[in-house]
Amino acid sequence: MSELNITQQILEDSNELLLKVEVPQDRVDAELRKLAKKLGRKVRIPGFRPGKAPANIIIARLGRDYLIQEVAEDMAEDVFKEAIETIDEDKIVPGAYLRHIEHDPLTYEFVVPLKPEVDPGDYRAIRVPIEPVDEADVLKLVDEELHHLLERNKVWQPVERPVQYGDLVTMSIKMTVDGETEIEQDEWEFIPDDDDPTLSPEFDAAIVGMKPGEKKTFTIDFPEDDGSPWAGKTAEFEVEVKGVKAEELPELTDELVAENTEFETVDAFKDAVEKGAREHLQSEAERKFESELLEKLKEGATIRYAPATLAREIEELEKEREDIYKAYGFESTQQLLDLQGKTIEEYRKELEPDARSRLEERLLLDAIAEREQFEVSDYEMEQYLRDAGLEPEQTDSLIEELKKNEGYRAFIRQLILRKKAFELLEAIAKGEDVPEPGQHPVMEAPAVEEVKEVEPEEGEEVEEAEEAEETEEASEEEE
Amino acid sequence: MHLYEVLKRPVLTEKSLQLADEQNQYVFEVDRRANKVQVKQAVEARFGVTVTNVRIINMKPKTRRRSLRQTAVRKTAWKKAIVTLAPGESIQLYEGV
């Protein structure tokens, strides 16, 4: 049977390979006859018993165009498998799809995603300034923390001054609407608030400025859209301010610290807060450094990958997020999306930037690891698992897995290579001296001191000799 | 009657194809007025072959009754011609595979 006629075209924009595959006529005819024979067993053709009509009669009866369509669909998978074998496996990634079928002559257009192309650029020239922690920022954070502690413990202290917003006012109040008494209290406490007024903004404003012991009578017109029971009505108020209290922060004392924190003294608390603040600012600076580093790396790099590669990354991210949602008690991502009124397409669109960034970072680190010719030793792989902070039994079983499962080995190796590439980038960006490509050290298991094996026969002789000496010495002493 | 009015359609049945395969004989429905000579001339002109023999059969009309309504379905009489070709010659009745 004739060979497929395959032409390849690289789609630069999308990093894909377009495979045009023309199927020779003799193969199409053979498939047509096969299909016609199969259909002939079901189709009733006058003059023939079922299954007895020859292929050309069935084809003429059912229509060649219709049968070609059927044949084209049936053959697509086999044609693809045959065509894909002509391409170097290392150049392509999964995610191929059939774009178009031409029936005369039978021609398929398959789009095959190509392996991402990555040029990390001149990454060895990247420098990122790492900003030292500013002591003023540390002190500011410490002050804020101390202020929070005082805020949590503030007390109301009586004051002899006119009422201000935020004060605690004790007063007698009588509110009358249409001759009916609505509120009448002697010791009414309230806090005038200009953002969230108590009865109405006018009421709070009327109280602000009154001195302790002062009496006042006033009216307020509640607007129609007030929402209170008195909307559209006029209320008369008779009030007398009996006391005013203002918030006062307590003094920072050892007692206050001891009551509210795990520390006994102000100094100990301050030291701990300062240490925490410095660590926080340090890690902030590191995060900033890392993100600037990755940004600069991406700026100088050229990365090309097929849409199918990104789609796979989104799918991967979707699965990882689903595991998190499940841990929070959701049955599936769909359940969460239903609650949010979001479609899966919208959700995937949201994931795209994260997936893109993650994919590009990984591709770049892989390319750098390759260019730097990093190596990974068995010891490094074991050490990587030991440092993962797992339970000892779990670590042991993973190390066992590492020894027998080639796929898992390759996976861990890849993770270590990326880690090495990133650590190298960090060192370069900080301006440190780094080894040349191909000169990077590989950690090996520390040498264990060899225990000299003593052959039993010789050992016996030595012992005997020693014994003999001892006996001699003993006899001399006796003498 | 024009020569091209003689042949009405090839008769394609299991039996007619068997005749073509085994005895190089082809079966046609022909005009009821056509005679053997006209059939011979028509086949030779239409398919560019040599006809060595023509047999004519007058098919009788058939009536079939449908059981439910008892309506009669009548198939009219027609003329069948079995044409034998010279050895080594054949007629491609249908294009294709």
XYZ file of C-alpha atoms in Angstrom:
576
model
C 0.000 0.000 0.000
C 1.241 3.484 -0.883
C 2.957 5.760 1.620
C 1.246 8.814 3.082
C 2.237 12.075 1.496
C 3.272 14.266 4.454
C 4.305 17.911 4.376
C 5.381 19.852 7.474
C 5.060 23.552 8.153
C 6.167 25.294 11.324
C 3.681 27.867 12.636
C 6.098 30.367 14.172
C 3.489 32.435 15.983
C 2.050 29.607 17.976
C 5.102 27.301 18.135
C 3.182 24.516 16.469
C 3.821 22.161 13.598
C 1.212 21.888 10.867
C 1.184 18.395 9.400
C -0.579 18.109 6.051
C -1.170 14.452 5.327
C -2.545 13.327 1.973
C -3.803 9.763 1.896
C -3.075 7.939 -1.395
C -6.162 7.088 -3.456
C -5.592 3.310 -3.309
C -5.747 3.408 0.490
C -8.911 5.507 0.444
C -10.497 3.097 -2.061
C -9.588 0.104 0.044
C -11.164 1.729 3.102
C -14.234 2.687 1.078
C -14.685 -0.909 -0.071
C -14.255 -2.157 3.488
C -16.861 0.289 4.787
C -19.244 -0.455 1.892
C -19.019 -4.174 2.631
C -19.749 -3.518 6.285
C -22.727 -1.286 5.526
C -23.942 -3.723 2.848
C -24.884 -6.157 5.586
C -27.338 -3.640 7.020
C -28.602 -1.759 3.954
C -31.334 -3.408 1.899
C -30.617 -3.095 -1.823
C -33.268 -4.426 -4.297
C -32.024 -7.369 -6.278
C -29.492 -8.429 -3.625
C -29.654 -10.457 -0.451
C -28.220 -8.587 2.559
C -24.431 -8.567 2.415
C -24.329 -9.815 -1.172
C -24.297 -6.511 -3.073
C -20.845 -5.611 -4.411
C -19.011 -2.614 -2.942
C -19.363 -0.395 -6.004
C -23.153 -0.861 -6.044
C -23.362 0.091 -2.346
C -21.089 3.086 -2.858
C -23.207 4.268 -5.800
C -26.355 3.704 -3.787
C -25.265 5.457 -0.554
C -23.256 8.202 -2.233
C -19.510 8.405 -2.439
C -19.351 11.770 -0.646
C -21.165 10.448 2.402
C -18.982 7.361 2.586
C -15.795 9.389 2.146
C -16.824 11.465 5.167
C -17.277 8.322 7.214
C -13.988 6.876 6.004
C -12.165 10.150 6.716
C -13.361 10.117 10.324
C -12.534 6.431 10.763
C -9.049 6.768 9.287
C -8.041 9.966 11.123
C -6.558 8.258 14.186
C -4.515 5.695 12.233
C -3.290 8.317 9.780
C -2.241 10.554 12.682
C -0.348 7.722 14.379
C 1.456 6.911 11.145
C 2.241 10.549 10.377
C 3.468 11.393 13.880
C 6.000 8.586 13.706
C 7.844 10.513 11.025
C 8.540 13.369 13.467
C 11.326 13.423 16.023
C 9.648 12.591 19.316
C 11.888 14.988 21.252
C 10.626 17.968 19.290
C 6.947 17.664 20.150
C 4.720 17.651 23.213
C 1.250 16.143 23.741
C -1.867 18.105 22.758
C -2.119 17.598 18.983
C -5.495 18.113 17.312
C -7.121 17.680 13.905
C -7.741 21.097 12.373
C -9.268 20.339 9.013
C -10.190 17.502 6.642
C -10.246 17.842 2.850
C -12.130 15.041 1.080
C -10.817 15.190 -2.442
C -8.042 14.148 -2.277
C -8.369 12.956 1.318
C -6.054 15.301 3.222
C -5.774 15.908 6.955
C -4.329 18.942 8.695
C -3.018 18.080 12.132
C -1.623 20.723 14.447
C 1.088 19.359 16.717
C 2.407 21.520 19.569
C 6.166 21.812 19.497
C 8.388 21.585 22.524
C 8.721 25.070 24.041
C 11.671 27.027 22.750
C 13.512 28.890 25.455
C 16.475 31.219 25.283
C 17.199 32.522 28.793
C 19.260 35.378 27.377
C 22.219 36.861 29.198
C 21.077 35.799 32.663
C 24.625 35.933 34.008
C 24.516 39.733 33.604
C 21.419 40.192 35.785
C 21.982 42.239 38.935
C 19.258 43.023 41.439
C 19.987 45.284 44.391
C 18.970 43.690 47.656
C 17.763 46.409 49.913
C 18.966 46.177 53.531
C 16.323 46.404 56.228
C 15.783 50.040 57.169
C 16.050 50.457 60.959
C 13.477 53.260 60.837
C 10.959 50.777 59.367
C 11.757 48.337 62.166
C 11.119 51.001 64.782
C 7.900 52.023 63.054
C 6.611 48.459 63.154
C 7.618 48.142 66.814
C 5.773 51.383 67.639
C 2.680 50.173 65.823
C 2.710 46.884 67.696
C 3.133 48.645 71.064
C 0.344 51.044 70.157
C -1.954 48.088 69.349
C -1.268 46.661 72.782
C -2.191 49.973 74.419
C -5.252 50.397 72.191
C -6.521 47.011 73.305
C -6.229 48.149 76.922
C -7.466 51.740 76.743
C -9.763 53.051 79.497
C -12.471 55.740 79.770
C -11.361 58.651 82.013
C -13.745 61.446 83.145
C -12.893 64.851 81.624
C -14.097 68.370 82.411
C -14.449 69.750 78.910
C -17.150 70.120 76.225
C -18.249 66.898 74.446
C -16.251 65.849 71.405
C -16.983 63.167 68.825
C -15.768 59.834 70.176
C -16.408 60.707 73.869
C -18.594 58.568 76.096
C -21.442 60.838 77.208
C -23.746 60.094 80.107
C -26.940 62.160 79.925
C -30.622 62.359 80.719
C -32.833 62.423 77.658
C -36.504 62.940 76.866
C -37.613 62.555 73.287
C -41.198 63.517 72.362
C -42.848 63.007 68.998
C -46.434 64.241 68.395
C -46.916 64.640 72.155
C -45.915 60.991 72.778
C -42.782 60.254 74.830
C -40.536 57.976 72.789
C -37.380 57.895 74.989
C -37.057 58.942 78.631
C -33.918 57.955 80.544
C -31.781 59.459 83.294
C -28.482 57.699 82.696
C -28.346 57.319 78.924
C -24.834 56.533 77.574
C -23.878 57.173 74.014
C -20.849 58.004 71.850
C -21.351 60.831 69.324
C -20.040 59.599 65.997
C -19.967 61.707 62.825
C -19.606 58.626 60.587
C -22.278 56.517 62.220
C -24.687 58.816 64.127
C -26.925 57.446 66.872
C -30.375 58.915 66.213
C -29.564 61.341 63.410
C -26.521 63.425 62.407
C -28.279 66.513 63.814
C -28.746 64.873 67.224
C -25.048 63.940 67.584
C -24.049 67.431 66.343
C -26.360 69.042 68.956
C -24.693 67.122 71.810
C -21.121 67.828 70.654
C -19.914 71.035 72.354
C -22.163 70.716 75.456
C -20.396 70.975 78.796
C -20.956 68.614 81.726
C -24.079 69.847 83.619
C -25.423 71.798 80.619
C -29.098 71.422 79.610
C -30.540 71.862 76.129
C -33.924 71.686 74.380
C -34.033 71.329 70.625
C -36.077 69.861 67.768
C -35.047 67.652 64.871
C -36.979 67.047 61.653
C -36.511 63.432 60.591
C -36.438 63.237 56.775
C -39.049 61.211 54.833
C -36.487 58.606 53.793
C -34.965 58.299 57.263
C -35.878 54.650 57.760
C -36.627 55.213 61.478
C -40.123 55.044 63.049
C -40.045 58.857 63.128
C -39.481 59.421 59.379
C -41.139 62.658 58.272
C -41.885 63.711 61.865
C -40.484 66.357 64.179
C -39.009 65.279 67.502
C -38.468 67.425 70.559
C -35.497 66.705 72.782
C -34.726 67.728 76.338
C -31.213 66.700 77.347
C -28.772 67.286 80.213
C -25.153 66.174 79.986
C -24.215 64.511 83.263
C -20.718 63.319 82.528
C -18.133 63.112 79.774
C -15.422 60.478 79.497
C -12.583 60.353 76.977
C -10.507 57.367 75.903
C -7.088 57.247 77.442
C -4.266 54.882 76.565
C -2.724 53.186 79.600
C 0.955 53.458 80.389
C 3.197 50.726 79.024
C 4.247 48.905 82.160
C 5.647 45.479 82.994
C 2.267 44.607 84.564
C 0.375 45.475 81.379
C 2.832 43.453 79.290
C 2.676 40.512 81.680
C -1.153 40.541 81.670
C -1.532 40.699 77.907
C 1.464 38.883 76.459
C 3.676 35.902 77.139
C 6.477 38.241 78.269
C 7.182 39.467 81.778
C 8.782 42.841 81.090
C 8.419 45.705 78.630
C 12.008 45.216 77.457
C 11.548 41.529 76.759
C 8.359 42.276 74.816
C 10.046 45.079 72.859
C 13.002 42.818 71.979
C 10.673 40.091 70.725
C 8.599 42.541 68.701
C 11.725 44.077 67.213
C 13.094 40.656 66.248
C 9.789 39.723 64.617
C 9.604 43.043 62.773
C 13.142 42.669 61.461
C 12.435 39.106 60.254
C 9.228 40.256 58.610
C 10.982 43.105 56.773
C 13.831 40.776 55.839
C 11.494 38.246 54.235
C 9.600 41.068 52.514
C 12.895 42.262 51.018
C 13.739 38.728 49.909
C 10.344 38.301 48.252
C 10.825 41.610 46.451
C 14.320 40.573 45.390
C 13.053 37.249 44.033
C 10.180 38.793 42.133
C 12.424 41.495 40.612
C 14.937 38.823 39.680
C 12.323 36.712 37.899
C 10.928 39.785 36.193
C 14.359 40.762 34.856
C 15.004 37.184 33.788
C 11.759 37.113 31.800
C 12.479 40.516 30.257
C 15.751 39.310 28.786
C 14.503 35.892 27.721
C 12.710 34.588 24.660
C 10.104 31.923 25.322
C 7.820 30.343 22.777
C 5.279 27.673 23.623
C 2.168 26.291 22.017
C -1.350 27.123 23.299
C -1.711 23.433 24.161
C 1.268 23.702 26.538
C -0.402 26.581 28.370
C -3.712 24.723 28.409
C -2.022 21.763 30.109
C -0.503 24.067 32.715
C -3.916 25.620 33.420
C -5.346 22.126 33.791
C -2.558 21.243 36.204
C -3.180 24.374 38.257
C -6.909 23.663 38.242
C -6.266 20.215 39.733
C -3.974 21.609 42.412
C -6.518 24.265 43.375
C -9.265 21.655 43.462
C -7.288 19.703 46.058
C -7.191 22.847 48.184
C -10.940 23.464 47.757
C -11.585 19.853 48.743
C -9.494 20.366 51.862
C -11.868 23.243 52.682
C -14.835 20.903 52.345
C -15.999 21.565 48.789
C -16.936 18.553 46.705
C -15.384 19.967 43.555
C -14.319 23.181 41.854
C -17.688 23.219 40.121
C -19.485 23.432 43.458
C -17.466 26.504 44.401
C -18.040 28.070 40.981
C -21.791 27.472 41.278
C -21.751 29.410 44.553
C -19.792 32.229 42.939
C -21.990 32.195 39.823
C -18.942 31.706 37.613
C -18.523 29.492 34.557
C -15.595 27.101 34.226
C -14.379 29.101 31.210
C -14.288 32.318 33.263
C -12.469 30.485 36.039
C -9.863 29.109 33.619
C -9.372 32.579 32.194
C -8.652 33.770 35.739
C -6.082 31.024 36.232
C -4.276 31.859 33.002
C -1.897 34.581 34.298
C -0.739 32.393 37.194
C -0.339 29.369 34.941
C 1.551 31.405 32.356
C 3.924 32.859 34.922
C 4.572 29.471 36.542
C 5.132 27.785 33.190
C 7.550 30.456 31.989
C 9.555 30.406 35.229
C 9.869 26.644 35.058
C 10.896 26.653 31.402
C 13.527 29.309 32.096
C 14.976 27.483 35.091
C 15.117 24.241 33.079
C 16.923 26.029 30.246
C 19.430 27.587 32.658
C 20.029 24.245 34.390
C 20.792 22.713 30.996
C 23.077 25.548 29.941
C 24.938 25.427 33.253
C 25.335 21.642 32.926
C 24.227 21.009 36.469
C 24.523 17.467 37.735
C 22.521 15.822 40.512
C 23.994 13.066 42.660
C 22.063 10.278 44.381
C 23.117 11.792 47.691
C 21.589 15.156 46.733
C 18.309 13.462 45.832
C 18.151 11.662 49.165
C 19.125 14.817 50.994
C 16.381 16.740 49.163
C 13.792 14.293 50.500
C 15.304 14.370 54.002
C 15.071 18.175 54.025
C 11.409 18.113 52.971
C 10.313 17.989 56.615
C 8.291 14.797 56.322
C 7.781 12.075 58.897
C 10.851 9.744 59.065
C 8.816 6.722 57.829
C 7.479 8.736 54.919
C 10.983 9.946 54.026
C 12.291 6.379 54.119
C 9.538 5.106 51.847
C 10.175 7.959 49.381
C 13.896 7.166 49.361
C 13.005 3.547 48.604
C 10.744 4.756 45.798
C 13.617 6.851 44.491
C 15.763 3.747 44.165
C 13.290 1.682 42.184
C 11.063 4.160 40.307
C 12.858 5.786 37.370
C 9.998 8.259 36.752
C 10.034 9.509 40.348
C 13.823 9.795 40.189
C 13.585 11.970 37.085
C 10.934 14.119 38.773
C 13.034 14.749 41.911
C 16.124 15.331 39.745
C 14.231 17.995 37.795
C 13.141 19.737 41.007
C 16.724 19.831 42.278
C 17.988 21.143 38.940
C 15.482 24.001 39.105
C 16.466 24.709 42.697
C 20.129 24.840 41.712
C 19.342 27.108 38.762
C 17.406 29.512 40.976
C 20.106 29.553 43.664
C 22.683 30.312 40.987
C 20.527 33.152 39.669
C 20.215 34.579 43.175
C 23.980 34.480 43.653
C 24.543 36.112 40.243
C 21.978 38.818 40.955
C 23.659 39.586 44.293
C 26.984 39.972 42.477
C 28.600 36.927 44.083
C 31.310 34.897 42.345
C 29.842 31.771 40.789
C 31.478 28.830 39.001
C 31.532 28.708 35.201
C 29.028 26.448 33.380
C 30.034 22.819 33.746
C 32.156 23.607 36.827
C 29.398 23.425 39.410
C 30.158 21.202 42.389
C 28.001 18.182 43.131
C 27.384 17.135 46.702
C 28.434 13.590 47.414
C 27.857 11.500 50.511
C 30.474 12.327 53.163
C 33.222 9.691 53.276
C 32.751 7.195 56.087
C 35.989 6.232 57.925
C 37.062 2.808 56.852
C 37.120 0.306 59.655
C 40.247 -1.853 59.327
C 39.205 -5.401 59.113
C 41.504 -7.652 61.046
C 41.722 -11.205 59.923
C 40.818 -13.547 62.754
C 43.974 -15.695 62.511
C 46.343 -12.715 62.679
C 44.266 -11.215 65.509
C 44.645 -14.378 67.487
C 48.392 -14.290 66.989
C 48.552 -10.666 68.116
C 46.529 -11.413 71.197
C 48.733 -14.322 71.957
C 51.812 -12.165 71.533
C 50.373 -9.500 73.836
C 49.476 -12.122 76.380
C 53.006 -13.444 76.176
C 54.421 -9.967 76.760
C 52.094 -9.418 79.711
C 53.167 -12.710 81.230
C 56.794 -11.764 80.783
C 56.198 -8.363 82.410
C 54.330 -10.000 85.279
C 57.100 -12.494 85.892
C 59.673 -9.671 85.859
C 57.617 -7.721 88.436
C 57.427 -10.821 90.606
C 61.141 -11.151 90.431
C -37.077 5.260 -32.103
C -33.669 6.761 -31.559
C -30.812 4.456 -30.645
C -30.336 6.185 -27.313
C -33.959 5.513 -26.350
C -33.491 1.761 -26.557
C -31.564 1.154 -23.302
C -33.508 2.231 -20.223
C -31.315 1.028 -17.301
C -28.948 -1.756 -16.410
C -30.560 -4.435 -14.260
C -28.362 -4.724 -11.234
C -29.164 -7.724 -9.130
C -27.148 -10.489 -7.583
C -28.086 -12.752 -10.442
C -27.276 -10.248 -13.213
C -23.887 -9.503 -11.700
C -23.215 -13.216 -11.496
C -24.012 -13.503 -15.212
C -21.628 -10.652 -15.980
C -18.871 -12.209 -13.905
C -19.210 -15.765 -15.106
C -20.591 -15.540 -18.641
C -19.808 -12.006 -19.782
C -23.552 -11.356 -20.160
C -25.122 -8.022 -19.201
C -28.785 -7.448 -18.425
C -30.712 -4.288 -19.379
C -34.264 -3.093 -19.260
C -35.001 -1.980 -22.815
C -37.798 -0.143 -24.563
C -40.775 -2.389 -25.170
C -40.665 -1.542 -28.878
C -36.965 -2.463 -29.279
C -35.849 -5.602 -31.155
C -32.619 -7.637 -30.869
C -30.892 -5.736 -33.654
C -31.658 -2.380 -32.084
C -30.447 -3.594 -28.666
C -27.198 -4.861 -30.211
C -26.630 -1.549 -31.989
C -27.529 0.486 -28.879
C -25.138 -1.431 -26.560
C -22.290 -1.286 -29.066
C -22.789 2.462 -29.590
C -23.265 3.305 -25.944
C -20.417 1.256 -24.422
C -18.058 0.763 -27.426
C -18.081 -3.042 -27.205
C -18.838 -5.943 -29.560
C -22.095 -7.791 -28.909
C -22.093 -11.412 -29.949
C -25.622 -12.387 -28.891
C -28.840 -10.798 -27.630
C -31.697 -12.592 -25.933
C -34.996 -10.793 -25.307
C -37.516 -11.721 -22.597
C -40.888 -10.032 -22.241
C -41.574 -9.717 -18.528
C -45.202 -10.116 -17.530
C -46.990 -7.475 -15.451
C -47.260 -8.365 -11.770
C -49.912 -7.413 -9.256
C -49.205 -7.431 -5.557
C -51.795 -6.880 -2.877
C -51.072 -5.055 0.280
C -52.600 -6.971 3.135
C -54.016 -4.096 5.212
C -56.040 -2.089 2.753
C -56.133 -4.718 0.066
C -55.000 -2.147 -2.481
C -53.533 -3.616 -5.619
C -50.063 -2.504 -6.657
C -49.472 -3.196 -10.321
C -46.078 -3.435 -11.912
C -46.343 -3.004 -15.652
C -44.905 -5.366 -18.245
C -41.349 -4.629 -19.370
C -38.742 -5.970 -21.779
C -35.453 -7.479 -20.597
C -32.439 -7.965 -22.821
C -29.488 -10.237 -21.972
C -26.518 -9.145 -24.027
C -23.469 -11.381 -24.497
C -20.207 -9.582 -25.236
C -17.212 -10.770 -27.192
C -14.586 -12.504 -25.003
C -12.246 -10.098 -23.232
C -14.675 -7.178 -23.349
C -16.631 -5.770 -20.446
C -18.938 -2.932 -19.438
C -18.188 -0.761 -16.431
C -21.692 -0.212 -15.172
C -20.699 2.015 -12.311
C -17.717 4.260 -12.013
C -15.749 4.008 -8.861
C -13.894 1.491 -6.837
